[in-house]
Coordinates of C-alpha atoms in Angstrom, one line a residue:
Chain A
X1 CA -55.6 97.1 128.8
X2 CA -57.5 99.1 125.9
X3 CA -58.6 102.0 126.9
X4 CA -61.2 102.7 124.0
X5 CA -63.3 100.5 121.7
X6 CA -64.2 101.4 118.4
X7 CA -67.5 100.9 116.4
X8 CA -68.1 99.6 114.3
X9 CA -65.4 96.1 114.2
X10 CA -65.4 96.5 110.8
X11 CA -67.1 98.2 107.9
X12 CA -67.4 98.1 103.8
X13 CA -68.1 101.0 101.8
X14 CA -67.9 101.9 97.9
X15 CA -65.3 104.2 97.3
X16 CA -66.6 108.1 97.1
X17 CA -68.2 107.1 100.7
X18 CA -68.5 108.3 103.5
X19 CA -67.0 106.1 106.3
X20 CA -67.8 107.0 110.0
X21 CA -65.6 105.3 112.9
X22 CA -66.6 105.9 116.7
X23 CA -64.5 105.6 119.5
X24 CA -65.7 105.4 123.4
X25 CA -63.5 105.8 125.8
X26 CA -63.7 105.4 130.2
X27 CA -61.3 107.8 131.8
X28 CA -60.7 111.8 131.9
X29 CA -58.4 112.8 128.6
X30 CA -56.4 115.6 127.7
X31 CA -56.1 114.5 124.2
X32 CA -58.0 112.1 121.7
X33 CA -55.6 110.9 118.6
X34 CA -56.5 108.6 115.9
X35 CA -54.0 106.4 113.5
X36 CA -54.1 104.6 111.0
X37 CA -52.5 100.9 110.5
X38 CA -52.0 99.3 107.1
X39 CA -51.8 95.6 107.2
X40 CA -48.9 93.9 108.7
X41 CA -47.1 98.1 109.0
X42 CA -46.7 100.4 111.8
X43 CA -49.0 103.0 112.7
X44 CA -49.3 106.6 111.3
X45 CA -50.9 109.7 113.5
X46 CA -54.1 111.1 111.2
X47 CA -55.2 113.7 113.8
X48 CA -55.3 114.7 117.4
X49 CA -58.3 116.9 119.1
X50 CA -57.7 118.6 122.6
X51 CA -59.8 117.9 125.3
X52 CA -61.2 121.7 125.4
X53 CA -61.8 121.1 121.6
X54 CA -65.1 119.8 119.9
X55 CA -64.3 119.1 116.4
X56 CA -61.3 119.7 114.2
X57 CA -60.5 119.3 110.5
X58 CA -57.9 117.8 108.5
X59 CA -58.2 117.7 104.6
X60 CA -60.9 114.7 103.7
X61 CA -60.8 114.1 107.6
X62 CA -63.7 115.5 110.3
X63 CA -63.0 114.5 114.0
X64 CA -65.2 115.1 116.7
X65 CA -65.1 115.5 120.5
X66 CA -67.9 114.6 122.9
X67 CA -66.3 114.9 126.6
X68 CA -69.6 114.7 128.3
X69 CA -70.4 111.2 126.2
X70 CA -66.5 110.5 126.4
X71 CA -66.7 109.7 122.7
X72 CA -65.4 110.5 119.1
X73 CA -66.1 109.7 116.0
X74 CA -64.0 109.9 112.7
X75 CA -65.8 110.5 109.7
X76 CA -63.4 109.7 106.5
X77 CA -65.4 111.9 103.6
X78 CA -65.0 110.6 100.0
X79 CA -63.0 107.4 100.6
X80 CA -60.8 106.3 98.5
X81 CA -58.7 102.3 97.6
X82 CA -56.2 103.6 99.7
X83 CA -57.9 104.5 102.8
X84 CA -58.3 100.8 103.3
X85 CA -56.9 100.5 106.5
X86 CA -57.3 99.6 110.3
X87 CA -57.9 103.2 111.7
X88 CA -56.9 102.9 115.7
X89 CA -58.4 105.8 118.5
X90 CA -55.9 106.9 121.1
X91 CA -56.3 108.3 124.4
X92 CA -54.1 110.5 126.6
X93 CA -55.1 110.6 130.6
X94 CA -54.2 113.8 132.2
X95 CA -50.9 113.2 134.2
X96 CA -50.1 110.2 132.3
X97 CA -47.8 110.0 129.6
X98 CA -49.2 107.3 127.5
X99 CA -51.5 106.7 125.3
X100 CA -54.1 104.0 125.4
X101 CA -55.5 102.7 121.9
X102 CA -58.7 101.1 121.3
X103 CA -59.8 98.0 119.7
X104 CA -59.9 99.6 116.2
X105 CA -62.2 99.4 113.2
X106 CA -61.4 97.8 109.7
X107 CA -62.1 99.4 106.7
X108 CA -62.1 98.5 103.5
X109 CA -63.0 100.6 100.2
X110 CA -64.6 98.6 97.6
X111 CA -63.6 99.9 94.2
Chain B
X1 CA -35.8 112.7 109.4
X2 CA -35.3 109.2 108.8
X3 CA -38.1 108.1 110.7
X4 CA -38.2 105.2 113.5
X5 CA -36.4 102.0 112.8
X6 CA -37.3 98.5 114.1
X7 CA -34.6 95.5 113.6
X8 CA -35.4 92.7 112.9
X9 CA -38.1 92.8 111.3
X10 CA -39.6 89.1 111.5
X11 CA -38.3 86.8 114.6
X12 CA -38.9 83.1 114.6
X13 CA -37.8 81.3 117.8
X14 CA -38.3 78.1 119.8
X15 CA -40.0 78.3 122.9
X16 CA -37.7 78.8 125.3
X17 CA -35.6 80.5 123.7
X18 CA -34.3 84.6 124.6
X19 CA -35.4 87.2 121.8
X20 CA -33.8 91.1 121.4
X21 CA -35.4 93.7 119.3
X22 CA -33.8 97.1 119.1
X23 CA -35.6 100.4 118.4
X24 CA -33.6 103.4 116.7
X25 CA -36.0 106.4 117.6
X26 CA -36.2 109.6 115.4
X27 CA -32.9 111.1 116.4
X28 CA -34.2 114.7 117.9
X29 CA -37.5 113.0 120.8
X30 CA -36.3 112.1 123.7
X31 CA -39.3 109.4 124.3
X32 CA -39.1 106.0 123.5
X33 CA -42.3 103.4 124.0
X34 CA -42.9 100.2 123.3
X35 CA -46.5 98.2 122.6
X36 CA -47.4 94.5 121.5
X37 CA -49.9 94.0 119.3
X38 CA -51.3 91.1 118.7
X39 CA -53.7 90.0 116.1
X40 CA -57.0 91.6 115.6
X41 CA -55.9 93.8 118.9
X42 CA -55.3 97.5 119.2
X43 CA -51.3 97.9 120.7
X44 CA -51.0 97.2 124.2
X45 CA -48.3 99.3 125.9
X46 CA -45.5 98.1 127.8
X47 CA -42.9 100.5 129.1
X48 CA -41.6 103.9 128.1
X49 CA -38.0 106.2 128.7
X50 CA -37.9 109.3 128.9
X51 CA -34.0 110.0 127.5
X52 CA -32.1 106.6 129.2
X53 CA -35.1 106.9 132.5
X54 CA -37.5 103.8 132.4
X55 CA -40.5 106.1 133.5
X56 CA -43.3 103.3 133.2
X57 CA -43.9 99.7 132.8
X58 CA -46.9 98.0 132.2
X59 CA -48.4 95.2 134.1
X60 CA -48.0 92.7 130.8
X61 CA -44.2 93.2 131.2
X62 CA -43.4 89.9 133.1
X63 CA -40.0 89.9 134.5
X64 CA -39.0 88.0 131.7
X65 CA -39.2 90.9 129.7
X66 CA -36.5 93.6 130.2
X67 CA -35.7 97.2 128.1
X68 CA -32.8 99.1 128.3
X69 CA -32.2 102.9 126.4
X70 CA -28.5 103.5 127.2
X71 CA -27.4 107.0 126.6
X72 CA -31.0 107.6 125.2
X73 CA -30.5 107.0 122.4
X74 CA -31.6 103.3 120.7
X75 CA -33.4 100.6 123.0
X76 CA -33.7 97.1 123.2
X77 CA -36.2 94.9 124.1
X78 CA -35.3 91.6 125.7
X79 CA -37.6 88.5 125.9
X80 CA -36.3 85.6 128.2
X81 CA -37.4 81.6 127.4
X82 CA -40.1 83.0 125.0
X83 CA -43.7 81.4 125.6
X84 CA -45.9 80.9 122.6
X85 CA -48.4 83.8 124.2
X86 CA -45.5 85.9 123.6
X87 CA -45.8 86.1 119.5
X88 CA -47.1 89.5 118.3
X89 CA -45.7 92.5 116.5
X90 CA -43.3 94.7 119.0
X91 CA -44.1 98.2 118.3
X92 CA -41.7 101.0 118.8
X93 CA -42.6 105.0 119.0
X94 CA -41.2 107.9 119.8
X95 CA -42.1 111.4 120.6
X96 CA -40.8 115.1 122.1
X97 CA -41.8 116.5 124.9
X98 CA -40.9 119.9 124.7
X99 CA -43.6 121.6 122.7
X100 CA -45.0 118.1 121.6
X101 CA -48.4 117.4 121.1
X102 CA -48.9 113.9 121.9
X103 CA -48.2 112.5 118.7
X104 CA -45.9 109.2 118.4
X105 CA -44.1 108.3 115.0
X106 CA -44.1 104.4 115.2
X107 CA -41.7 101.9 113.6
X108 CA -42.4 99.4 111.2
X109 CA -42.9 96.8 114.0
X110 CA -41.1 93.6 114.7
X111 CA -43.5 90.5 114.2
X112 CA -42.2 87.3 116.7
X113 CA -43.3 84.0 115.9
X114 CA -42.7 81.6 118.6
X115 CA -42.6 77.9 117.7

């Protein structure tokens, strides 16, 4: 079962953008991850904010944490070709070893 | 660090038919999970070892499906008189645990067609 959805399904942008992805999620975390997925590849870890953490930074990426809302966005700044991508949220339950992804979101950067 | 490594990559069976995909992990984590993925989906998890221990298996793994990690090291994944439902990419990931932070390296995937 997913864990998380993402909004929005899917979402176009020029590149220089801004994209922003949000993730909702149903249970108590300890940690929020998000990855990336090129088409038809494996995925690859982009970040990963704490549960005691509200926002955290990682070169053009900008993660946020809202426990109360149990939601997190990704914001993507000054998107480029090669951030087209499905980008993936992740949860990790307290006590449980796994995570649970979401339904994703599907960018693409328009040239 | 040669990464996680998923063979083969591409499966196409008959229905019916028994399908094994094995998972090299990165050779230091001592976790080993496996998710489908199908289409359009986020991955779904199926079971995970901690060294050659099965800690956790999913409710989607039928007892048709069956994954070993002798000596903890590589696993397989078995699929027994494959359904058409069955076709998806089989993911593999690994992780630490001692001083890990949650994050899985993933494999390349194996997609299975089933015919």
């Amino acid at each position: 079962s997913q864990q998380g959805e993402e909004d929005p399904q899917a979402l176009s942008i020029q590149e220089g953008e801004n994209a922003t992805m949000n993730c909702s999620y149903k249970t108590s975390i300890n940690n929020l991850q998000w990855y990336r997925q090129n088409s038809g590849r494996g995925l690859v870890h982009l970040i990963l904010i704490r549960s005691n953490e509200r926002e955290k930074h990682s070169g053009r990426l900008r993660v946020t944490l809202d426990t109360s809302k149990k939601s997190s966005s990704l914001l993507i700044t000054a998107s480029r070709a090669a951030d087209t991508a499905s980008y993936f949220c992740a949860t990790e339950a307290w006590g449980n070893e796994k995570l649970t992804f979401g339904t994703g979101t599907r960018l693409t950067i328009i040239p | 660090d040669t990464g996680v490594s998923q063979d083969p990559r591409h499966k196409i069976t008959k229905r019916g038919q028994n399908v094994t995909f094995r998972c090299d992990p990165i050779s230091e984590h001592n976790r080993l999970y496996w998710y489908r993925q199908t289409l359009g989906q986020g991955p779904e998890f199926l079971t995970y070892f901690q060294n050659e221990a099965q800690l956790e298996k999913s409710r989607l793994l039928s007892d048709r499906f069956s994954a070993e990690r002798p000596k903890g090291s590589f696993s397989t994944l078995e699929i027994q008189r494959t359904e058409q439902g069955d076709s998806a990419m089989y993911l593999c990931a690994s992780s630490r645990t001692s001083g890990r932070n949650g994050e899985l390296f993933f494999g390349e995937g194996s997609r299975l067609t089933v015919l």
